[in-house]
XYZ file of C-alpha atoms in Angstrom:
746
model
C 4.128 3.967 1.837
C 2.026 7.059 1.385
C 1.603 9.052 -1.788
C 1.520 12.691 -2.692
C 3.901 15.317 -1.474
C 4.272 18.424 0.581
C 6.239 21.399 -0.658
C 9.450 19.385 -0.937
C 10.206 15.928 -2.312
C 10.119 14.089 1.029
C 10.643 10.472 1.991
C 8.794 10.723 5.275
C 5.055 10.858 5.568
C 2.671 10.994 8.416
C 0.428 8.268 9.702
C -2.586 8.426 11.949
C -2.584 5.953 14.817
C -6.237 6.417 15.717
C -8.325 4.819 12.988
C -11.632 5.890 14.529
C -11.279 9.648 14.202
C -9.786 12.323 11.940
C -6.124 11.926 12.588
C -3.022 13.980 12.673
C 0.205 12.543 11.428
C 2.762 10.597 13.454
C 5.191 9.487 10.765
C 6.521 6.337 9.161
C 8.933 5.619 6.320
C 7.462 5.465 2.830
C 7.854 2.371 0.702
C 7.189 4.427 -2.426
C 8.704 7.820 -3.137
C 6.042 10.553 -3.385
C 5.846 12.650 -6.549
C 7.709 15.863 -7.076
C 4.964 18.493 -7.011
C 4.417 21.209 -9.532
C 5.057 24.696 -8.276
C 1.864 25.923 -6.655
C 0.227 28.961 -8.232
C -1.172 31.987 -6.471
C -4.948 32.034 -6.088
C -6.465 33.925 -9.024
C -10.285 34.141 -9.297
C -11.871 32.491 -12.352
C -8.649 30.731 -13.423
C -8.497 27.022 -14.266
C -6.842 26.426 -10.883
C -8.482 28.074 -7.917
C -10.385 27.665 -4.704
C -13.965 28.746 -5.375
C -16.966 29.957 -3.481
C -16.990 31.979 -0.303
C -14.428 30.866 2.288
C -15.659 28.846 5.243
C -16.555 31.159 8.107
C -13.373 31.896 10.093
C -14.872 30.687 13.372
C -15.924 27.378 11.811
C -12.575 26.929 10.076
C -10.637 27.564 13.278
C -12.827 25.076 15.121
C -12.375 22.331 12.492
C -8.690 22.931 11.756
C -7.194 24.751 14.762
C -3.664 23.601 13.846
C -3.872 25.711 10.655
C -4.484 28.962 12.534
C -1.625 29.275 15.012
C 0.425 32.365 15.692
C 3.967 32.231 14.333
C 5.461 31.364 17.703
C 2.883 28.611 18.286
C 3.031 26.783 14.963
C 2.581 23.078 15.629
C 5.094 20.590 14.382
C 4.348 17.182 12.912
C 6.863 14.767 14.363
C 8.374 11.955 12.375
C 8.563 9.122 14.874
C 11.054 6.971 12.995
C 13.283 5.531 15.709
C 16.481 6.886 14.225
C 15.171 10.233 13.046
C 13.936 13.234 15.005
C 12.891 15.246 11.965
C 9.873 17.526 12.389
C 7.772 19.162 9.686
C 6.035 22.474 10.119
C 2.270 22.455 9.629
C 1.141 24.680 6.765
C -0.762 27.688 8.081
C -3.955 28.863 6.367
C -5.567 32.191 5.491
C -8.878 30.588 4.524
C -10.579 27.225 4.026
C -12.944 26.309 1.182
C -15.400 23.565 0.302
C -14.776 23.599 -3.465
C -11.969 24.046 -5.970
C -11.507 24.080 -9.741
C -8.593 22.283 -11.387
C -8.290 22.290 -15.194
C -11.913 23.285 -15.490
C -13.238 20.464 -13.294
C -15.006 21.309 -10.047
C -14.063 19.326 -6.916
C -15.804 19.211 -3.540
C -14.653 18.021 -0.147
C -15.038 14.250 -0.040
C -14.438 13.768 -3.769
C -11.878 11.210 -4.902
C -9.185 12.095 -7.409
C -6.132 10.857 -9.241
C -2.981 12.655 -8.112
C 0.150 13.070 -10.212
C 2.827 10.416 -9.665
C 6.364 10.149 -10.990
C 6.785 9.486 -14.688
C 6.218 5.837 -15.530
C 4.141 5.130 -12.416
C 0.397 4.840 -12.002
C -1.191 8.016 -10.699
C -1.957 8.002 -7.000
C -5.524 7.922 -5.692
C -6.735 10.219 -2.928
C -9.810 11.458 -1.124
C -9.920 15.235 -0.743
C -10.523 16.068 2.914
C -9.456 19.718 3.050
C -9.103 22.746 0.722
C -7.163 25.721 2.041
C -5.219 28.781 0.983
C -1.872 29.203 2.735
C -0.676 32.438 4.271
C 1.441 32.797 1.111
C -1.764 32.607 -0.961
C -0.979 29.178 -2.388
C -3.881 26.735 -2.970
C -3.451 23.381 -1.246
C -5.515 20.308 -0.533
C -5.142 17.638 2.109
C -5.259 14.090 0.762
C -6.316 10.889 2.445
C -4.675 8.204 0.355
C -6.093 5.065 -1.184
C -3.628 2.213 -1.628
C -3.577 -0.382 -4.342
C -2.676 -3.902 -3.185
C 0.910 -3.502 -4.423
C 1.310 -0.410 -2.215
C 0.472 -2.393 0.942
C 2.307 -5.143 2.789
C 0.896 -7.553 0.178
C 3.401 -6.059 -2.260
C 3.598 -6.337 -6.023
C 4.700 -9.991 -5.880
C 1.357 -11.024 -4.370
C -0.886 -8.269 -5.762
C -2.331 -10.779 -8.244
C -4.253 -12.308 -5.321
C -6.388 -9.157 -5.078
C -8.982 -7.881 -7.555
C -7.232 -5.144 -9.579
C -10.249 -2.887 -9.112
C -10.011 -3.068 -5.336
C -8.298 -0.308 -3.363
C -7.862 0.310 0.353
C -8.520 3.553 2.214
C -5.496 4.393 4.333
C -5.266 6.574 7.413
C -2.385 8.527 5.855
C -3.038 12.236 5.316
C -0.735 14.886 3.905
C -0.805 18.287 2.199
C -0.274 18.787 -1.547
C -0.370 21.724 -3.980
C -3.753 21.920 -5.685
C -2.224 21.500 -9.131
C -1.144 17.923 -8.286
C -4.744 16.833 -8.928
C -5.160 15.130 -12.322
C -8.811 14.108 -12.581
C -11.838 13.012 -10.622
C -12.502 9.300 -9.971
C -15.532 7.570 -8.507
C -14.827 4.820 -5.960
C -17.668 2.697 -4.611
C -17.831 1.634 -0.982
C -18.924 -2.004 -1.012
C -19.898 -4.057 2.018
C -17.269 -6.786 2.547
C -19.935 -9.481 2.750
C -21.721 -8.480 -0.487
C -22.212 -11.326 -2.932
C -20.642 -11.009 -6.366
C -23.776 -9.705 -8.097
C -24.450 -7.050 -5.452
C -20.824 -5.934 -5.551
C -20.739 -5.678 -9.348
C -23.923 -3.599 -9.366
C -22.264 -0.980 -7.158
C -18.924 -0.696 -8.933
C -18.821 2.451 -11.116
C -17.541 2.754 -14.672
C -14.132 3.692 -13.284
C -13.974 0.133 -11.998
C -12.727 1.001 -8.497
C -14.195 -0.040 -5.171
C -13.129 -0.437 -1.551
C -14.421 -2.244 1.510
C -11.473 -2.070 3.882
C -9.181 0.421 5.499
C -5.420 -0.115 5.591
C -3.241 1.069 8.456
C 0.535 0.906 8.764
C 0.206 0.121 12.458
C 0.525 -3.685 12.513
C -0.042 -3.565 8.727
C -3.762 -3.884 9.348
C -6.644 -4.437 6.940
C -9.892 -3.571 8.680
C -13.536 -3.181 7.742
C -15.012 0.243 7.084
C -18.337 0.359 8.870
C -21.057 2.703 7.680
C -24.528 3.238 9.058
C -25.831 0.569 6.717
C -23.022 -1.906 7.316
C -23.774 -5.013 9.302
C -22.477 -4.908 12.850
C -22.222 -7.987 15.003
C -21.843 -8.273 18.751
C -20.070 -11.610 18.475
C -22.895 -13.665 19.966
C -24.791 -14.502 16.803
C -24.850 -18.158 15.851
C -25.276 -17.510 12.127
C -22.478 -16.302 9.904
C -23.039 -14.265 6.774
C -22.992 -16.641 3.846
C -20.598 -14.449 1.899
C -17.152 -14.514 3.434
C -15.521 -15.037 0.060
C -16.669 -14.860 -3.513
C -17.912 -18.423 -3.920
C -19.927 -19.059 -0.768
C -23.135 -21.032 -0.718
C -26.225 -21.256 1.378
C -24.895 -24.480 2.898
C -22.225 -22.494 4.737
C -24.213 -21.773 7.876
C -22.900 -21.926 11.407
C -24.240 -25.031 13.146
C -22.525 -24.680 16.489
C -24.365 -24.012 19.706
C -24.269 -20.455 21.017
C -22.843 -21.803 24.270
C -19.711 -23.245 22.652
C -17.550 -22.488 19.644
C -15.588 -25.094 17.711
C -11.872 -24.768 16.980
C -9.761 -26.632 14.413
C -6.064 -26.925 15.270
C -3.982 -27.531 12.130
C -0.352 -28.654 12.458
C -1.318 -29.075 16.084
C 1.707 -30.785 17.598
C 0.466 -31.896 20.989
C -1.981 -28.981 21.166
C 0.036 -26.045 22.492
C -1.663 -23.276 20.533
C -5.237 -24.523 20.844
C -4.839 -25.295 24.556
C -3.687 -21.743 25.254
C -6.436 -20.217 23.114
C -9.141 -22.237 24.860
C -7.766 -21.324 28.295
C -7.698 -17.635 27.431
C -11.169 -17.749 25.888
C -12.566 -19.312 29.058
C -11.179 -16.434 31.098
C -13.009 -14.087 28.701
C -16.282 -15.975 29.162
C -16.203 -17.731 25.769
C -16.409 -21.517 25.650
C -14.004 -22.358 22.861
C -13.589 -26.105 22.321
C -10.897 -27.831 20.266
C -13.237 -30.054 18.279
C -10.702 -31.225 15.673
C -6.910 -31.415 15.474
C -4.602 -32.549 12.679
C -0.905 -33.398 12.730
C 1.351 -35.709 10.769
C 3.305 -36.782 13.886
C 1.682 -39.828 15.496
C 3.261 -39.271 18.923
C 2.077 -35.661 19.038
C -1.429 -36.856 18.144
C -1.344 -39.437 20.935
C -0.279 -36.758 23.431
C -3.055 -34.423 22.310
C -5.708 -37.155 22.425
C -4.723 -38.198 25.955
C -4.847 -34.641 27.273
C -7.966 -33.668 25.284
C -10.249 -36.715 25.025
C -13.035 -34.466 23.717
C -11.039 -33.671 20.550
C -11.279 -35.628 17.298
C -7.585 -36.029 16.487
C -6.485 -37.048 13.003
C -2.953 -38.265 12.311
C -2.530 -37.353 8.644
C -1.095 -34.781 6.280
C -3.001 -31.499 6.121
C -3.495 -31.758 2.356
C -5.078 -35.207 2.763
C -7.322 -33.801 5.474
C -8.475 -31.007 3.151
C -9.307 -33.511 0.398
C -11.279 -35.513 2.941
C -13.255 -32.425 3.983
C -14.252 -31.676 0.403
C -15.428 -35.250 -0.174
C -17.273 -35.286 3.160
C -19.155 -32.162 2.121
C -20.197 -33.892 -1.109
C -21.479 -36.897 0.838
C -23.512 -34.644 3.138
C -24.997 -32.945 0.082
C -25.754 -36.294 -1.547
C -27.950 -37.278 1.378
C -29.595 -33.808 1.548
C -27.911 -32.803 4.805
C -26.510 -29.726 3.041
C -27.702 -27.731 0.069
C -25.638 -28.396 -3.061
C -22.864 -25.969 -3.916
C -22.949 -23.662 -6.884
C -20.818 -24.998 -9.746
C -17.176 -24.274 -9.004
C -15.106 -22.303 -11.482
C -12.087 -24.438 -10.687
C -11.807 -28.160 -11.280
C -9.535 -30.191 -9.042
C -6.916 -32.230 -10.849
C -6.761 -34.706 -7.968
C -8.674 -37.976 -7.981
C -9.908 -38.824 -4.496
C -10.996 -42.331 -3.542
C -13.207 -42.886 -0.483
C -12.600 -45.989 1.616
C -14.924 -46.798 4.501
C -14.356 -49.228 7.376
C -17.190 -51.771 7.177
C -18.420 -53.764 10.173
C -19.983 -56.922 8.750
C -23.247 -58.038 10.328
C -22.901 -61.306 12.237
C -19.085 -61.097 12.444
C -16.741 -59.763 15.112
C -14.274 -56.886 14.619
C -11.559 -59.170 13.315
C -13.561 -59.352 10.073
C -13.859 -55.562 9.633
C -12.569 -54.429 6.239
C -11.870 -51.202 4.393
C -14.027 -51.006 1.286
C -14.134 -48.431 -1.566
C -17.333 -46.418 -1.464
C -18.064 -47.368 -5.072
C -18.500 -50.967 -3.916
C -21.208 -50.068 -1.406
C -23.922 -49.167 -3.916
C -26.171 -51.833 -2.431
C -25.808 -50.342 1.061
C -27.266 -46.864 0.479
C -29.398 -46.913 3.625
C -26.502 -47.955 5.829
C -24.267 -45.387 4.160
C -26.868 -42.664 4.686
C -27.162 -43.696 8.340
C -23.386 -43.449 8.724
C -23.196 -40.020 7.069
C -26.177 -38.659 9.039
C -24.658 -39.814 12.310
C -21.295 -38.276 11.409
C -22.956 -35.019 10.380
C -24.837 -34.721 13.679
C -21.748 -35.484 15.748
C -19.495 -33.122 13.740
C -17.146 -35.976 12.968
C -15.516 -33.678 10.395
C -15.741 -29.901 10.017
C -17.937 -28.456 7.283
C -17.963 -24.933 5.830
C -19.585 -22.733 8.456
C -19.235 -25.169 11.368
C -15.787 -23.922 12.442
C -15.571 -20.825 14.627
C -11.772 -20.676 14.885
C -8.806 -22.096 12.976
C -5.329 -21.858 14.454
C -2.035 -23.233 13.264
C 1.615 -22.791 12.466
C 2.091 -24.182 8.961
C 5.681 -25.425 8.675
C 7.835 -23.507 6.204
C 11.186 -25.296 6.372
C 12.006 -23.681 3.053
C 12.704 -20.363 4.822
C 15.121 -21.802 7.365
C 18.641 -20.452 7.366
C 19.824 -24.048 7.784
C 18.390 -24.871 4.340
C 21.224 -24.299 1.849
C 18.927 -24.828 -1.138
C 16.302 -22.196 -0.395
C 14.412 -20.920 -3.428
C 14.271 -17.166 -2.887
C 13.032 -16.462 -6.415
C 9.897 -18.629 -6.174
C 9.347 -19.638 -2.528
C 5.986 -21.314 -3.159
C 7.535 -23.674 -5.706
C 9.573 -25.176 -2.861
C 7.705 -28.254 -1.610
C 8.895 -27.379 1.907
C 6.758 -24.230 1.841
C 3.599 -25.684 0.294
C 1.911 -26.196 3.678
C 1.221 -22.466 3.843
C -0.850 -22.831 0.662
C -2.657 -25.882 2.089
C -3.377 -23.950 5.291
C -4.879 -21.016 3.399
C -6.859 -23.359 1.136
C -8.360 -24.973 4.238
C -9.373 -21.566 5.585
C -10.953 -20.705 2.238
C -12.914 -23.960 2.274
C -14.157 -23.837 5.887
C -14.594 -20.049 6.246
C -14.193 -19.744 10.027
C -14.995 -16.618 12.012
C -11.419 -16.249 13.268
C -7.941 -17.332 12.202
C -4.718 -17.079 14.194
C -1.457 -18.079 12.545
C 1.980 -18.352 14.160
C 5.347 -18.653 12.474
C 9.056 -18.014 12.831
C 10.481 -14.544 12.205
C 12.397 -15.902 9.205
C 9.099 -15.952 7.299
C 9.496 -12.151 7.104
C 13.242 -12.187 6.440
C 13.419 -14.716 3.637
C 12.815 -13.454 0.078
C 11.807 -9.995 1.358
C 9.011 -11.496 3.430
C 7.292 -13.131 0.449
C 5.546 -15.876 2.444
C 4.281 -13.522 5.140
C 2.966 -11.156 2.478
C 1.355 -14.089 0.665
C -0.471 -15.137 3.840
C -1.885 -11.632 4.306
C -2.849 -11.458 0.633
C -4.728 -14.741 0.798
C -6.730 -13.641 3.845
C -7.601 -10.258 2.337
C -8.559 -11.891 -0.966
C -11.123 -13.894 1.036
C -12.418 -10.633 2.579
C -10.945 -11.428 5.976
C -9.693 -8.556 8.058
C -6.008 -9.057 8.872
C -3.496 -7.778 11.397
C 0.165 -8.763 11.788
C 2.076 -8.810 15.044
C 5.491 -9.796 16.327
C 5.752 -10.721 19.996
C 8.273 -12.258 22.377
C 6.846 -14.934 24.674
C 9.004 -13.656 27.523
C 7.122 -10.354 27.425
C 4.008 -12.181 28.646
C 5.295 -14.151 31.633
C 6.877 -17.157 29.925
C 10.470 -17.983 30.992
C 11.914 -17.886 27.474
C 12.376 -15.067 24.964
C 10.991 -16.801 21.821
C 10.126 -14.125 19.241
C 7.378 -15.178 16.835
C 5.207 -13.645 14.092
C 1.411 -13.791 14.378
C -1.343 -13.085 11.893
C -4.939 -12.467 12.957
C -7.735 -12.967 10.493
C -11.377 -12.208 11.260
C -14.598 -12.600 9.328
C -16.154 -9.329 8.059
C -18.956 -9.614 10.618
C -16.516 -9.850 13.555
C -14.251 -7.378 15.308
C -10.575 -7.701 14.476
C -8.700 -8.425 17.740
C -5.821 -6.303 18.972
C -2.565 -7.806 20.209
C -2.024 -7.586 23.986
C 0.686 -5.241 25.200
C 3.625 -6.759 27.122
C 3.266 -7.485 30.831
C 6.897 -8.396 31.585
C 10.120 -6.592 30.781
C 12.575 -8.450 28.582
C 15.518 -6.961 26.766
C 15.183 -7.064 23.003
C 17.529 -9.501 21.319
C 17.088 -8.022 17.861
C 15.666 -9.976 14.994
C 12.888 -7.553 13.994
C 13.172 -6.986 10.217
C 13.388 -3.278 9.426
C 10.636 -3.523 6.790
C 8.272 -4.933 9.417
C 9.070 -2.753 12.424
C 5.445 -1.570 12.439
C 4.230 -4.998 13.589
C 6.416 -5.266 16.702
C 4.029 -5.270 19.659
C 5.540 -2.943 22.219
C 4.887 0.214 24.168
C 5.531 3.600 22.620
C 8.785 5.096 23.834
C 6.815 8.019 25.245
C 4.647 5.733 27.385
C 5.624 5.226 30.995
C 4.679 1.812 32.337
C 5.734 -0.439 35.178
C 6.297 -3.950 33.847
C 6.983 -7.056 35.888
C 10.447 -8.581 35.788
C 11.065 -11.316 33.239
C 10.778 -14.864 34.551
C 14.029 -16.814 34.801
C 15.068 -20.442 35.122
C 14.853 -20.043 38.895
C 11.175 -19.120 38.603
C 10.522 -22.032 36.273
C 12.449 -25.098 37.426
C 14.136 -24.544 40.815
C 11.566 -26.795 42.562
C 12.135 -29.851 40.374
C 14.031 -32.792 41.895
C 17.557 -33.582 40.756
C 17.893 -36.250 38.062
C 20.848 -37.860 36.346
C 21.781 -38.174 32.704
C 20.390 -41.734 32.647
C 17.049 -41.063 34.415
C 14.568 -43.688 33.151
C 11.375 -43.062 35.164
C 8.438 -41.690 33.140
C 6.763 -40.451 36.310
C 7.746 -39.970 39.931
C 6.787 -38.089 43.076
C 7.788 -34.447 43.294
C 9.435 -34.716 46.693
C 9.542 -30.905 46.778
C 7.196 -27.949 47.170
C 6.590 -25.003 44.854
C 8.831 -22.012 45.550
C 7.515 -19.363 43.147
C 4.133 -18.184 41.874
C 4.914 -19.634 38.465
C 5.629 -23.030 40.028
C 2.395 -22.951 42.020
C 0.461 -22.347 38.821
C 2.334 -24.871 36.690
C 1.838 -27.604 39.342
C -1.952 -27.226 39.530
C -3.881 -30.480 39.624
C -5.571 -31.407 36.384
C -9.053 -30.681 37.695
C -7.942 -27.169 38.658
C -6.520 -26.278 35.242
C -8.918 -24.348 33.016
C -10.296 -26.313 30.068
C -8.617 -29.650 30.838
C -10.989 -32.582 31.232
C -10.437 -35.438 33.685
C -11.429 -39.055 33.127
C -10.271 -42.540 34.131
C -7.250 -42.504 31.836
C -5.733 -39.667 33.847
C -6.032 -41.358 37.262
C -2.617 -43.132 37.336
C -0.714 -39.883 36.803
C -2.718 -37.610 39.104
C -0.377 -35.760 41.461
C 2.710 -37.296 39.841
C 5.575 -35.549 38.064
C 5.720 -36.830 34.477
C 8.361 -36.577 31.757
C 11.162 -35.362 34.047
C 13.781 -37.154 31.961
C 16.709 -35.725 30.001
C 17.937 -36.969 26.669
C 20.590 -39.497 27.654
C 23.875 -38.266 26.234
C 26.332 -40.703 24.717
C 29.449 -41.375 26.837
C 31.599 -38.883 24.921
C 29.106 -36.020 25.128
C 28.413 -36.792 28.787
C 32.156 -36.646 29.506
C 32.349 -33.277 27.721
C 29.414 -31.913 29.730
C 31.112 -32.994 32.975
C 34.125 -30.875 31.986
C 32.040 -27.703 31.482
C 32.492 -25.500 34.599
C 29.409 -24.815 36.720
C 29.522 -21.062 36.263
C 27.504 -18.466 34.379
C 28.329 -18.291 30.691
C 30.388 -21.491 30.639
C 30.705 -23.370 27.335
C 33.215 -25.296 25.221
C 35.521 -22.265 25.214
C 36.310 -23.036 28.861
C 37.766 -26.430 27.939
C 41.545 -26.955 27.789
C 43.086 -26.489 24.371
C 40.835 -23.612 23.258
C 41.782 -19.930 23.134
C 39.782 -16.944 21.909
C 41.600 -14.885 19.320
C 40.828 -11.739 17.377
C 37.255 -10.978 16.316
C 36.006 -13.316 19.067
C 37.016 -16.398 17.079
C 38.179 -19.575 18.778
C 41.561 -21.072 17.949
C 43.524 -24.114 19.014
C 46.047 -23.555 21.794
C 49.291 -24.371 20.013
C 51.226 -24.611 23.294
C 49.599 -27.909 24.281
C 48.547 -31.223 22.821
C 44.895 -31.817 22.051
C 43.091 -33.298 25.080
C 41.430 -36.657 24.468
C 38.493 -38.433 26.102
C 38.590 -41.967 27.487
C 37.302 -43.165 24.122
C 40.243 -41.578 22.361
C 38.097 -38.919 20.713
C 38.954 -35.223 21.248
C 37.479 -33.409 24.242
C 36.752 -30.418 22.013
C 35.158 -31.625 18.763
C 35.984 -29.986 15.446
C 32.340 -29.039 14.819
C 32.302 -26.883 17.956
C 35.349 -24.950 16.778
C 33.878 -24.423 13.298
C 30.300 -23.582 14.298
C 29.363 -20.110 12.986
C 32.978 -19.759 11.796
C 34.279 -20.068 15.336
C 32.307 -17.142 16.754
C 29.514 -19.022 18.543
C 29.397 -19.631 22.289
C 26.486 -22.081 22.049
C 28.198 -25.495 21.725
C 28.080 -27.222 25.114
C 26.797 -24.034 26.695
C 25.566 -24.111 30.291
C 22.450 -22.164 31.237
C 22.243 -20.143 34.451
C 19.436 -19.772 36.947
C 19.157 -15.968 36.712
C 18.748 -16.046 32.919
C 15.782 -16.145 30.601
C 16.167 -18.902 28.016
C 16.401 -17.673 24.436
C 14.274 -20.189 22.501
C 13.412 -23.806 23.285
C 14.052 -26.003 20.244
C 13.083 -29.534 19.266
C 16.596 -30.983 19.582
C 18.142 -31.591 22.996
C 21.710 -32.351 21.895
C 24.196 -29.784 23.275
C 26.302 -29.675 20.094
C 25.108 -26.239 18.912
C 22.666 -25.068 21.580
C 22.960 -23.795 25.141
C 20.882 -26.492 26.853
C 23.000 -27.816 29.760
C 21.460 -27.537 33.249
C 23.096 -24.871 35.460
C 24.164 -27.210 38.275
C 23.670 -30.752 36.947
C 25.670 -32.550 34.279
C 22.842 -33.143 31.820
C 20.653 -31.276 29.373
C 17.292 -29.854 30.445
C 14.620 -32.526 30.824
C 11.446 -32.862 28.775
C 9.411 -31.465 31.670
C 11.764 -28.528 32.206
C 11.437 -27.612 28.534
C 7.659 -28.070 28.711
C 7.537 -25.627 31.624
C 9.519 -23.106 29.599
C 6.743 -23.414 26.996
C 4.061 -22.828 29.651
C 2.648 -26.374 29.748
C 1.160 -27.403 33.117
C 2.865 -30.388 34.745
C -0.308 -32.468 34.353
C 0.035 -32.288 30.554
C 1.519 -35.705 29.785
C 3.515 -36.459 26.645
C 4.018 -39.649 24.647
C 6.662 -41.172 22.409
C 10.376 -41.725 22.712
C 12.357 -39.184 24.688
C 13.484 -37.509 21.455
C 9.904 -37.391 20.183
C 8.618 -35.861 23.410
C 11.135 -33.028 23.178
C 9.583 -32.155 19.814
C 5.937 -32.808 20.781
C 5.212 -29.503 22.492
C 7.127 -27.211 20.142
C 5.363 -25.938 17.042
C 8.615 -24.301 15.970
């Protein structure tokens, strides 16, 4: 991804891992080929290409660049750390260092920015000159620190239109180039990320280039560049800068109490992501409260409301919620609760109609009616009273009132099960539009922090278009951004579950790091090669002692036996906890961080809830009973099936097809055909010493390994909830099928 070249046309460049100090290169694969350099000339005084002025004092030069002054048998090597490549590049050795150079009659100083020759047909590269030196062969060289255009970053050319064309990003990539690669000088303004439009424009030079962020290949990170005059924030301030994006207004002021921060959970399910975030924040001494949650599934909303009575839960589509927020802001402005917005450059094509539930004076609730707001013109005082009360109670979030937004916007359009995926224009697929709605909501509310979760396919489909789009939208709003890919099993959860995460943080906040793994799980692949930099793991050179991965034994061995037709919603445990995980997961509600207790929770206190499996139909139950109780057992162990070449299943031609009592075949055709006969998942039995791969929303055993190790049934709702990390006191609502889906975002 870097630019420029060393003495040869190379496809490996070096990357600094430490963004806080002058860095030496570690090495990553380029996404753009560097230019073929001109042949460097010998240093000739007074020519149009030379290092000028007296050399830097040898002692000073050796102190600043010790790696340039090594004896021949001590020359340092710059390692390329690409996993499959052990290539090393020798560091150029210097005779002298200089502070100035002349190229084509133009004088350059250390710290100047310049265009650097690119391949024919490509835009010239942009670099900051950080070192001038003469090699031991008397060749003039400079060391470049590269600026990236948006299309050179993870945002890519397909989403570069989201970013101002004049905006560039200072990378932490450095490499050496012949002096005659320099084309011309360019001025690049450093602009504070929270500058308003007028202040920013006043600082941009005639060249039209500016930067306010640094870009690092490690986790494909966009991060603020802080100078002495830049605003720094310790995270405790209750007032946010009013310029997170380009169209902010003075009404966008944080209104939350310093003692607690408000979170909005979009696409919340039953609250998995927000519950975990609030628990973790409490351990860090931050009172993060899920103030609002939105989901289109009514059963998930009911589950969330029961477990979090303090949360305002809305059962509606996210796009409808966003329209409501915009209209609510207008109402608050109408009654002078907020300052009016500046005129917007964009006009919404949607017509929104407000309807308000009216309680008629002198009548009971049976007479309540929904009325259009236009028909309440004679009730201005009552309407103002309603809006003022809602404003004070934060009935709906307003720009600046939200500290944190989290969510996993569904992108069914990327799923491999979708045969009609639109890889040419992913955002034109209605199944992917929720990512746009999610980003539009962030742009409207301008929270301090954003955390987004999604499936790995978001980086595999259409060359990662949707993941790149998400990063581009955040950066276009001046949010810092950092990508990460983590397996849940690496952090003490008894399932592997690889997912992609995207942090976003306001310019005035620190951009969080991803936590390193605590438990050892074996990688199951799935990391796209183009995004290897975002995989959160230890460096191969690091030595660390990780805990063993949790297994089914750790998670569910204490739960009482149940049958396929178990009908009780709650029951006594009848057992004691056997592992540390079980002791934690069985904590009483009052002992679980960030869970409130009120009268509604009393009937279920101390009881085991949701320990029910999906009741299989008679045929499937009969098939499950035929699956041997041994490790790795599945439909291949049934009579009539043999495994042929290439690990494909075939019918045993020496025997008749075995039938069930119903007359249907014991081994269904779909099991034989699944993944062209190569899959071992249909009617697969789990084992107690295993870590589960990924819990899914469907409990049918037709194409998933979900059968209990020693009982003839699929895993229960509660067993699956434990694999997701939910405490036993977290009760779920809906049909059995709905409850399986409640606690799974993906």
